[in-house]
Coordinates of C-alpha atoms in Angstrom, one line a residue:
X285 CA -36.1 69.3 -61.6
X286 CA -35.9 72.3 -63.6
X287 CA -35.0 70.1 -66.9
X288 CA -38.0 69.3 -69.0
X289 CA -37.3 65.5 -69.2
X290 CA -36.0 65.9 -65.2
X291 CA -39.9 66.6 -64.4
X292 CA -40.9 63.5 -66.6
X293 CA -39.0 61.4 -65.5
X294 CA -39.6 62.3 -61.2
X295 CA -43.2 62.1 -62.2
X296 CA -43.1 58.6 -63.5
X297 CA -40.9 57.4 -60.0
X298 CA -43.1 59.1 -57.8
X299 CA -46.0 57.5 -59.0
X300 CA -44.2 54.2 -58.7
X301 CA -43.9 55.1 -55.6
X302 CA -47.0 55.8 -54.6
X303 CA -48.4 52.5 -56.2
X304 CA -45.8 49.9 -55.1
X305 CA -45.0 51.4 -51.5
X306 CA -44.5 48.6 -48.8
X307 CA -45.0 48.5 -45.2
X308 CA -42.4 46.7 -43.5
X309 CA -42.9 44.7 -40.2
X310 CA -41.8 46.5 -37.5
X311 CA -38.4 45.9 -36.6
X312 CA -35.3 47.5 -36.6
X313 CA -33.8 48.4 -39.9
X314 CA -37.0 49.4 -40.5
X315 CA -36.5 49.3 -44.2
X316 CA -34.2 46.2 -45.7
X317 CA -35.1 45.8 -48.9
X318 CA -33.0 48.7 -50.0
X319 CA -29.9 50.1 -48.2
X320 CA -30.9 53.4 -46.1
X321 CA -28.4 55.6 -44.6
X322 CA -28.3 59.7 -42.8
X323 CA -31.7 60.0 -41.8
X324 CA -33.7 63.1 -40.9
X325 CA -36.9 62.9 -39.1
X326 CA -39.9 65.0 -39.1
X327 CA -43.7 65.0 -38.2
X328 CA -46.6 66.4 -39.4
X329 CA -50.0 65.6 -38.0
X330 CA -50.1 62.1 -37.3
X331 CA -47.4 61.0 -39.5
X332 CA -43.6 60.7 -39.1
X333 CA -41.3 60.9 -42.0
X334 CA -37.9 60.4 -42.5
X335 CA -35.8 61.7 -45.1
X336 CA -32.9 59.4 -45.9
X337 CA -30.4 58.9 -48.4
X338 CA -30.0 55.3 -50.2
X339 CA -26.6 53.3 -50.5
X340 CA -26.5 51.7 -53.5
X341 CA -22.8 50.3 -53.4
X342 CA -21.9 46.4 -54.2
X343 CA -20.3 44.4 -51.9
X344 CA -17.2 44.9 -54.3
X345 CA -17.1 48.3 -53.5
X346 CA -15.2 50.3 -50.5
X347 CA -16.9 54.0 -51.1
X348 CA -20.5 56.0 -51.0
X349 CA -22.7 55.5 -54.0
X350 CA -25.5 57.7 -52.9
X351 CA -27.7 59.2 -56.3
X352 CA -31.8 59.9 -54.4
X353 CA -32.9 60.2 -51.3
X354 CA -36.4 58.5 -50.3
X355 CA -39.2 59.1 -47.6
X356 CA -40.5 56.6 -44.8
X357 CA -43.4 57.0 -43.4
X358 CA -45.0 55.4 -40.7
X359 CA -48.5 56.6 -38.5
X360 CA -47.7 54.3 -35.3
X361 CA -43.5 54.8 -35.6
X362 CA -43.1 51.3 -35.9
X363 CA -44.3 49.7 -39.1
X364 CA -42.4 51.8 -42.1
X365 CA -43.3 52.6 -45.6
X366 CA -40.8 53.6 -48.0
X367 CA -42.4 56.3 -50.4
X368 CA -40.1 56.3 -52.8
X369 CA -37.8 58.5 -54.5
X370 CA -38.4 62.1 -53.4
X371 CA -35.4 63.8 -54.6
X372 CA -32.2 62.6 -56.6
X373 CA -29.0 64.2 -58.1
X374 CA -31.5 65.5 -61.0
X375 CA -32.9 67.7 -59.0
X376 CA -30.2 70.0 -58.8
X377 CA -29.1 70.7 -62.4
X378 CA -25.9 72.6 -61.0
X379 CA -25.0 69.1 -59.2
X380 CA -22.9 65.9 -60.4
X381 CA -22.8 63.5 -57.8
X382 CA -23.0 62.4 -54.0
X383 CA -26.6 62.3 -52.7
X384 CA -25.4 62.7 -48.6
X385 CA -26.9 63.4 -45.9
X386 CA -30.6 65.8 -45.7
X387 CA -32.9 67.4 -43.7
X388 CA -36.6 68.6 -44.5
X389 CA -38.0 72.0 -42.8
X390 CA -41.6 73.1 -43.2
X391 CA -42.2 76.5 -43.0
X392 CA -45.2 78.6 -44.0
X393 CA -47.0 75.6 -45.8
X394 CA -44.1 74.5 -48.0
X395 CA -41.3 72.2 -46.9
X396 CA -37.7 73.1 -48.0
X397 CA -35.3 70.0 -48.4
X398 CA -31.7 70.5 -47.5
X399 CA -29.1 68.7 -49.0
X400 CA -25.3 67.5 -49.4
X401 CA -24.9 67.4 -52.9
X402 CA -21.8 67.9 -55.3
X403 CA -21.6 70.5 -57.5
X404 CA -20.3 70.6 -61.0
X405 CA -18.1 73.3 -60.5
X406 CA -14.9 74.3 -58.1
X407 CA -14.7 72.3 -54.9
X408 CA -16.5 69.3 -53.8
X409 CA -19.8 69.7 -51.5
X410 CA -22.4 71.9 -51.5
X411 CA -25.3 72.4 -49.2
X412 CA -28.8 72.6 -52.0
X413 CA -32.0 73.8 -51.2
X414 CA -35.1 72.0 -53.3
X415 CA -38.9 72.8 -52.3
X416 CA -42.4 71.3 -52.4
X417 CA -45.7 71.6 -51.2
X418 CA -46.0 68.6 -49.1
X419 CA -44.3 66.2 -47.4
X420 CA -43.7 63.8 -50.3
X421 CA -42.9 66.8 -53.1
X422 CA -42.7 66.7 -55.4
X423 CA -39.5 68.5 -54.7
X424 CA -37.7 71.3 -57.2
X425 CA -34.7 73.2 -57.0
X426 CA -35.6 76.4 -54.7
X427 CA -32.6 78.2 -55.7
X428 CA -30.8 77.5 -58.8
X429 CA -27.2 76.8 -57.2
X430 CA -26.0 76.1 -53.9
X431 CA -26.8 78.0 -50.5
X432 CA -23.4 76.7 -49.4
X433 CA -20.0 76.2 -51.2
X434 CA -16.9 76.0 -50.6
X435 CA -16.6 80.2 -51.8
X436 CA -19.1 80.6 -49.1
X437 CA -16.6 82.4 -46.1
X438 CA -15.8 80.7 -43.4
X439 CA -17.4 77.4 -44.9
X440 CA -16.7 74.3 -43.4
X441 CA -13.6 72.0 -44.1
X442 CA -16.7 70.0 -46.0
X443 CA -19.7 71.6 -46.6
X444 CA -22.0 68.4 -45.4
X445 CA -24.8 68.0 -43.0
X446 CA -27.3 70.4 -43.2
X447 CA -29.3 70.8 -40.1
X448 CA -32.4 73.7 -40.1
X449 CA -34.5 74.7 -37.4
X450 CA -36.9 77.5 -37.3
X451 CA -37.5 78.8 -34.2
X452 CA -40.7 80.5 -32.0
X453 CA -40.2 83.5 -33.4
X454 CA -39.6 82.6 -37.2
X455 CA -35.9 82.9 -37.3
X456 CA -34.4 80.4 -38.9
X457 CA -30.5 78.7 -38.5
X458 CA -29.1 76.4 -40.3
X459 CA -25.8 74.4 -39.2
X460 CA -23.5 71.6 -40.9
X461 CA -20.0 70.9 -41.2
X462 CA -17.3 67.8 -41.2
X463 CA -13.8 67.3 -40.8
X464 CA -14.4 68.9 -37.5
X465 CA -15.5 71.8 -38.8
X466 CA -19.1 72.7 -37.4
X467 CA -20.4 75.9 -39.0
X468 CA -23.9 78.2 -38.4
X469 CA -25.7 80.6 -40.3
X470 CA -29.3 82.5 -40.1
X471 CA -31.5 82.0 -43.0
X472 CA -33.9 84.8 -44.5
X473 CA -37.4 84.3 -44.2
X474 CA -37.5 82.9 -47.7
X475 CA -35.7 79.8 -46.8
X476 CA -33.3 80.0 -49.2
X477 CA -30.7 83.0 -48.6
X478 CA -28.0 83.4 -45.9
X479 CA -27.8 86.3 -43.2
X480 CA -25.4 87.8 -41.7
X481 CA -21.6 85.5 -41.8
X482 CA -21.1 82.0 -41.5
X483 CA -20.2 81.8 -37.4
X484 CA -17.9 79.0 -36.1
X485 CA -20.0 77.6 -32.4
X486 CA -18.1 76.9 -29.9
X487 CA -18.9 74.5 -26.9
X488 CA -19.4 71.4 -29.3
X489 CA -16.8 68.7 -27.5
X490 CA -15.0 66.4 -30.2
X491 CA -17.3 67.8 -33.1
X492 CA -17.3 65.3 -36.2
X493 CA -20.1 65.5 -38.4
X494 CA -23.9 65.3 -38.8
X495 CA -25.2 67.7 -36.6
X496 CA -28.9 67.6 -36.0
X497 CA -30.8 70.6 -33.7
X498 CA -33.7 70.6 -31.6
X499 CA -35.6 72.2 -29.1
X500 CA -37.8 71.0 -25.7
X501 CA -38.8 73.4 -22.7
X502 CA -37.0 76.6 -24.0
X503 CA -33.6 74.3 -24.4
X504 CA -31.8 73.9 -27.5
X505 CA -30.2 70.2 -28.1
X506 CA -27.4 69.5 -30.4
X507 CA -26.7 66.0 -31.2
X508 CA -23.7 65.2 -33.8
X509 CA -21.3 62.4 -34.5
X510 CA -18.4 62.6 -32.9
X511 CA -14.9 60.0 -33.6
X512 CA -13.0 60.5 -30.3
X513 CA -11.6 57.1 -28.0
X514 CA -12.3 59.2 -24.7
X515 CA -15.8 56.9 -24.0
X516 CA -17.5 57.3 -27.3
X517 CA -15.8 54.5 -29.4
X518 CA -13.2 51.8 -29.3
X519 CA -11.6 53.2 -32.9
X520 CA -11.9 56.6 -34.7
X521 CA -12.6 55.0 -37.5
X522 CA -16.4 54.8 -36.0
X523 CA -18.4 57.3 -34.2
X524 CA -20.9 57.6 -31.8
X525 CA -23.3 60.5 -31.1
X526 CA -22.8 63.3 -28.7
X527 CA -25.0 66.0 -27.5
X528 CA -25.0 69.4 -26.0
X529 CA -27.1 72.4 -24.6
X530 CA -27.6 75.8 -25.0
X531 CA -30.1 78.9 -23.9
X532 CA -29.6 80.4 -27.5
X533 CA -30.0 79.1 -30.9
X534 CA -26.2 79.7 -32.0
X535 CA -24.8 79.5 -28.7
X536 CA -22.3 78.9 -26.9
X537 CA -23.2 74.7 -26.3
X538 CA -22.1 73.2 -23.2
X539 CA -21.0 69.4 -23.9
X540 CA -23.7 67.3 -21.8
X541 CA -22.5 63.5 -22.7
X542 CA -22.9 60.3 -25.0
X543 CA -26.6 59.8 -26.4
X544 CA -26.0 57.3 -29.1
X545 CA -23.1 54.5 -28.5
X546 CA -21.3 53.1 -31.3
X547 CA -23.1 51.4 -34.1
X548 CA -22.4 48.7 -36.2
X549 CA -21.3 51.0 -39.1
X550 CA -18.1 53.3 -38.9
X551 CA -20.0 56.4 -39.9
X552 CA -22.8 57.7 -36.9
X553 CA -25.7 59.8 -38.4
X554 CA -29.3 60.5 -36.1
X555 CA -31.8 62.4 -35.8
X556 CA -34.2 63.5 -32.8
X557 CA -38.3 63.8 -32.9
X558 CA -41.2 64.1 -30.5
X559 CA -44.3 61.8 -31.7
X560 CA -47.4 61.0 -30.5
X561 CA -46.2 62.1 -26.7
X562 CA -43.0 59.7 -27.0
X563 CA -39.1 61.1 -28.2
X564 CA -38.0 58.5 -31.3
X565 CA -34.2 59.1 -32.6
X566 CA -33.6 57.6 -35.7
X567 CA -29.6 56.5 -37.3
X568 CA -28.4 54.2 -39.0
X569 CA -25.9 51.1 -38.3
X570 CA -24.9 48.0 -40.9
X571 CA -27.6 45.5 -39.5
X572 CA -29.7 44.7 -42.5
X573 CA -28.6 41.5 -44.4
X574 CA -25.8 42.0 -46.8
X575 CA -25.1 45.1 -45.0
X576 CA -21.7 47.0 -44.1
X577 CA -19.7 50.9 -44.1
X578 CA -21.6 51.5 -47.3
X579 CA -24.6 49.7 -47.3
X580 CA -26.4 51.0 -44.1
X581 CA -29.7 50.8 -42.9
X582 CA -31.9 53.3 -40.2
X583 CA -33.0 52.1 -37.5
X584 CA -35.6 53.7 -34.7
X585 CA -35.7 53.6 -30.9
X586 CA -37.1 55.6 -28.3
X587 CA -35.5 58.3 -26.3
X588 CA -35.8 59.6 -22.9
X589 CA -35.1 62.6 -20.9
X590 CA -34.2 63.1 -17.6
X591 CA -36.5 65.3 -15.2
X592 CA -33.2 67.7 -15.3
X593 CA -33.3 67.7 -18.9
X594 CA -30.8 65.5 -19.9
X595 CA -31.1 63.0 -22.2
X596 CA -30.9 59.1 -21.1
X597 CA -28.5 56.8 -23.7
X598 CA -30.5 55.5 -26.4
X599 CA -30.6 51.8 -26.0
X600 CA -30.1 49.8 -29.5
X601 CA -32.9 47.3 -30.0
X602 CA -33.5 44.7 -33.0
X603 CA -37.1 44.6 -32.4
X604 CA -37.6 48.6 -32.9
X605 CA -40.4 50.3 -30.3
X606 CA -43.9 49.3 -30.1
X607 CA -46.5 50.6 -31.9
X608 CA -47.6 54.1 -31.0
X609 CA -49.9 55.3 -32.9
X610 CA -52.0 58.2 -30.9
X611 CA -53.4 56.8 -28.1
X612 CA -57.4 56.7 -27.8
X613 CA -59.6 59.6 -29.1
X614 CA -61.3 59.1 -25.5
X615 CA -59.9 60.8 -22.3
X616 CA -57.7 58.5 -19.8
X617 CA -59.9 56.8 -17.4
X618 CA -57.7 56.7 -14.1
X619 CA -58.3 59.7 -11.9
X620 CA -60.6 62.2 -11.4
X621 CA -60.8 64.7 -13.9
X622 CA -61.1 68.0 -11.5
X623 CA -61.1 70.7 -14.5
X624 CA -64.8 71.0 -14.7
X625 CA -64.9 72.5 -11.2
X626 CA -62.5 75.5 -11.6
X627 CA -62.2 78.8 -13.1
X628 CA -60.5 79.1 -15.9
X629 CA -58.2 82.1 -17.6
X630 CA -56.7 82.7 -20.8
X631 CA -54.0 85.3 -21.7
X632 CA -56.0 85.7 -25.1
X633 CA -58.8 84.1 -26.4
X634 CA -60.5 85.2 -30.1
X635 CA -64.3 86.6 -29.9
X636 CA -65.7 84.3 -31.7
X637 CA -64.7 81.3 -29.7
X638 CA -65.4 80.1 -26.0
X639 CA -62.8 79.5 -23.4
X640 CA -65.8 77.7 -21.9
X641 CA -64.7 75.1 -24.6
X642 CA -61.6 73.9 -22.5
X643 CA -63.8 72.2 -19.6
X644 CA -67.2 72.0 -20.4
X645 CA -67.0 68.1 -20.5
X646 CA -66.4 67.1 -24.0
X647 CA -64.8 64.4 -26.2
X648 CA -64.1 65.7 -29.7
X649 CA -64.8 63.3 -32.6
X650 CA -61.1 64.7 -33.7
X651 CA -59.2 67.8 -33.8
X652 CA -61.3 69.7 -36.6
X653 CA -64.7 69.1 -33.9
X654 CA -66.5 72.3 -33.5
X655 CA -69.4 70.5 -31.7
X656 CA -68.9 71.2 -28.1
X657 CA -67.5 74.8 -28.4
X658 CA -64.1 75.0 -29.4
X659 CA -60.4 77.4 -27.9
X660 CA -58.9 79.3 -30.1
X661 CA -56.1 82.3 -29.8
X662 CA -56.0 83.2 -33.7
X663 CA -54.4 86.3 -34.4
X664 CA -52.1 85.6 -31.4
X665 CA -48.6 83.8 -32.4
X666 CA -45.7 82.7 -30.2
X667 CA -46.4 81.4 -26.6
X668 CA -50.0 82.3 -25.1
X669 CA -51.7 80.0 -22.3
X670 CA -54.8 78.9 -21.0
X671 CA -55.1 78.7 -16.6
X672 CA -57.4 76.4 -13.8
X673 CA -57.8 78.3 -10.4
X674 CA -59.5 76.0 -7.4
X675 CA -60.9 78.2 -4.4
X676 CA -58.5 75.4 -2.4
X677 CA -55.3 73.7 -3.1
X678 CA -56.1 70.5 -5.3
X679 CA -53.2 67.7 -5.5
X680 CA -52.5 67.3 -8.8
X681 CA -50.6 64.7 -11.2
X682 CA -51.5 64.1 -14.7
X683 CA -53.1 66.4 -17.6
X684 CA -54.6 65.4 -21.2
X685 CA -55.2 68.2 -23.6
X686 CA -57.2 67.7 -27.1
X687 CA -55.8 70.0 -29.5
X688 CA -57.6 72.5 -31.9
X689 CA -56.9 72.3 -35.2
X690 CA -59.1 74.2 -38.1
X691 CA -56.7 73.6 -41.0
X692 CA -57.0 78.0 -41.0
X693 CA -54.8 80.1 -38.9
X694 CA -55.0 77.9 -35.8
X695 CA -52.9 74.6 -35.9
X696 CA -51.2 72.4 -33.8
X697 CA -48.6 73.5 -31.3
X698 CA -44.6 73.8 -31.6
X699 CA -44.3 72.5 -27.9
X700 CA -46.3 73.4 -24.6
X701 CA -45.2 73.0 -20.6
X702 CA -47.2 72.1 -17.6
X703 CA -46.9 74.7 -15.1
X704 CA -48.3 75.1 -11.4
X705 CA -48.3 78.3 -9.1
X706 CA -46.0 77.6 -6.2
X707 CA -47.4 80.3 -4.1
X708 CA -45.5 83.1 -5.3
X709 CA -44.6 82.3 -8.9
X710 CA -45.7 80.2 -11.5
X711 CA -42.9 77.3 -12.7
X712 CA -42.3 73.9 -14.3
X713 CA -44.3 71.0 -12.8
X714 CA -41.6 68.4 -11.4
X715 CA -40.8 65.3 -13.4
X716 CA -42.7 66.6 -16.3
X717 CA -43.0 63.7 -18.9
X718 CA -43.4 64.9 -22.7
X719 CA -46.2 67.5 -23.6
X720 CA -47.7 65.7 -26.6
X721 CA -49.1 67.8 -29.1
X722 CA -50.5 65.4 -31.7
X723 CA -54.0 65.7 -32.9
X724 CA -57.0 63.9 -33.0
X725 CA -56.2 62.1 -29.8
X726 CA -55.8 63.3 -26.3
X727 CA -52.0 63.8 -25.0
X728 CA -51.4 62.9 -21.5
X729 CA -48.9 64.3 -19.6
X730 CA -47.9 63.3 -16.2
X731 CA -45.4 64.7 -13.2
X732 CA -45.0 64.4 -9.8
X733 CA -47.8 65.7 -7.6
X734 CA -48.4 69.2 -6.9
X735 CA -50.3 71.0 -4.3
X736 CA -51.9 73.8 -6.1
X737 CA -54.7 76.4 -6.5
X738 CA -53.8 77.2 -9.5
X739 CA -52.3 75.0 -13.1
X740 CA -51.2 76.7 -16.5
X741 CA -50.7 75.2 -19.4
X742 CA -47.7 77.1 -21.5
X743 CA -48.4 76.9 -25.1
X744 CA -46.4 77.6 -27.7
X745 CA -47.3 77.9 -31.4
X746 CA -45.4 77.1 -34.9
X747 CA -44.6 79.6 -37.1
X748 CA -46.8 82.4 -38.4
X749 CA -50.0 80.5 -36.8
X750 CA -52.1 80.5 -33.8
X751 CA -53.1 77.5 -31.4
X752 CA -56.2 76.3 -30.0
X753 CA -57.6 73.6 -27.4
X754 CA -60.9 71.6 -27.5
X755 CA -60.5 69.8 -23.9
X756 CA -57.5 70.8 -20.8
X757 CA -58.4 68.0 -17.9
X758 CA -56.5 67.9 -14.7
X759 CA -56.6 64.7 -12.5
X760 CA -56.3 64.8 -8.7
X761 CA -53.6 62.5 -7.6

């Protein structure tokens, strides 16, 4: 929104927006009183958002008409607000048409909002790049012309799709691609530039489209559409969602099944989150009244993983999952909370705050609550941990950590894993459910019972920033 009557014109939608905003009951679509389609999930702090395009096509007409994307919104992931228009064709002055598929990635306080997007010049899609300072924008172009075109070597057959993740140690990727044609790149630091060449992965079974990247426990997941008749769907004219594995962020994948059946609309499009301790994948089908190929709608359910790490199928509801919205801001009652009574360790703790804070007792008032001593690791980045030792094996089954947060240099994790010394080394705790890492709420995380003298909690932190705890408990099975 470089254009002087561009930035006019977003502001006046955007306060719209803001004014006029609706909940919707929970159910799945989520949203129905406009067509949805190609969303993108993301938290921060206690909200989830997800970026989606909107369909505006008649039921006279057989093709995408796709011009802004909006934002949803929702604190318990099942009643939905749409926020308005975030972002539109106007955005991009160097685009035309075709408002497909996005993704938003935060990174060093801003978040950067990829996009399918046609340009006005040679070829036809183009990956764009727009910027803001929050969640809702407002968003501007970040770049000036595409991050992706079809001069871009080794682009894809269509340059669509953009999925970015930043990972533990800052670097970025980015992949997209349809028309079977999956592509990865690194991104600078800056968010907006290339590095190194365009790579083609490999290991991707029956690649279609709509690629969306993840990581949980040091894995990286893959989910993308895929339009094969060997199990996924009944015609190649729909699609269903795959998903694969791999130990390093470009690869190789290893094909690990279906995740997402086929849904009621031909084209297949999700997108995978951890909130409030629970795993949500959000897609779209053709379920809203009046809906159909070009007139979708996103829908949300819940997802879970295996104790081996793969994913379970994501059952299609109508109803949508129940309301989550943090759990209590008191600890979980069942159990006994053994923490108080051991010794605990830190690989790195700052001088002027208190590992004491971890299990002295307390129940923060919220995530910012210095009251009762608070852990923090500042300048530390990356994974650091926190450690209980009992003078005698303790069986244990269940954790709830209260997260630090002081809006500074300490925030709230990237991810964190349960761990437990097995007499020789320390490793996973079996049947580990998620690690939660929402604030203002404790997030409990259970597994199958270990004997143990000693429990870790791995924790790793986002990007550029440091992590802290307020309250680590540990209850004996």
């Amino acid at each position: 929104m470089r254009k002087r009557v561009a930035i006019a014109c977003g502001v006046v939608t955007l306060a719209a927006a803001v004014l006029f905003g609706v909940a919707a009951q929970a159910a799945n679509p989520v949203i129905t009183a406009i067509y949805t389609a190609d969303p993108a999930p993301l938290v921060v702090g206690d909200t989830m958002y997800i970026y989606t395009g909107r369909d505006e096509a008649s039921t006279s007409q057989q093709n995408f008409v796709m011009r802004e994307w909006h934002v949803l919104s929702s604190t318990d992931a099942a009643t939905w607000t749409d926020r308005g228009v975030r972002a539109n064709i106007a955005t991009f002055p160097w685009a035309g048409a075709d408002a497909w598929a996005s993704e938003v990635e935060p990174r060093n306080g801003r978040y950067y909002w990829y996009t399918s997007i046609n340009g006005n010049g040679a070829g036809w899609m183009n990956i764009g790049v727009a910027v803001g300072d929050s969640p809702l924008g407002p968003f501007t172009d970040a770049k000036g012309g595409p991050l992706i075109s079809d001069s871009t070597a080794n682009s894809s057959g269509l340059n669509i799709d953009p999925t970015v993740f930043v990972d533990d140690d800052g670097q970025a990727y980015m992949y997209w691609g349809g028309y079977w044609a999956p592509r990865a790149v690194r991104l600078a630091s800056n968010m907006i530039d290339t590095v190194g060449s365009v790579v083609t992965p490999t290991g991707l079974t029956n690649y279609w489209e709509a690629p969306f990247m993840f990581k949980r426990n040091g894995l990286y997941y893959m989910i993308y559409a895929a339009n094969d008749t060997n199990g996924c769907v009944t015609s190649s004219s729909y699609a269903c969602q795959r998903y694969a594995t791999a130990t390093n962020p470009m690869g190789p994948w290893t094909h690990r099944g279906i995740v997402l059946g086929q849904v009621s609309s031909t084209t297949n499009h999700a997108g995978v989150v951890e909130f409030n301790g629970q795993w949500y994948m959000v897609y779209h089908n053709a379920n809203a009244p009046g809906g159909g190929n070009f007139r979708r709608s996103v829908a949300v359910d819940r997802m879970y993983f295996n104790s081996d790490g793969t994913i379970q199928r994501v059952v299609q509801t109508t109803t949508g999952p129940p309301s989550n919205p943090g759990g209590p801001t008191t600890p979980p009652t069942s159990g006994t909370n053994i923490a108080p009574s051991a010794a605990a360790s830190t690989s790195y703790v700052s001088s002027w705050e208190s590992l004491a804070a971890i299990n002295n007792g307390g129940t923060p008032a919220n995530s910012q609550d210095r009251s009762n001593l608070a852990y923090g690791n500042w300048p530390q980045q990356g994974t650091q941990w926190i450690e209980y030792q009992w003078p005698s094996a303790r069986s244990i089954n269940r954790v709830a950590t209260y997260w630090f947060d002081d809006n500074q240099g300490i925030d709230l994790p990237a991810s964190c894993q349960v761990q437990y010394w097995n007499g020789s080394a320390y490793v996973a705790v079996p049947g580990q459910s998620a690690c939660g890492v929402a604030g203002n709420t404790f997030n409990s995380t259970t597994f199958n019972t270990v004997s143990t003298t000693r429990l870790r909690l791995s924790i790793t932190s986002r990007s550029g920033l440091s992590t802290g705890v307020l309250e680590w408990q540990a209850f004996q099975s």
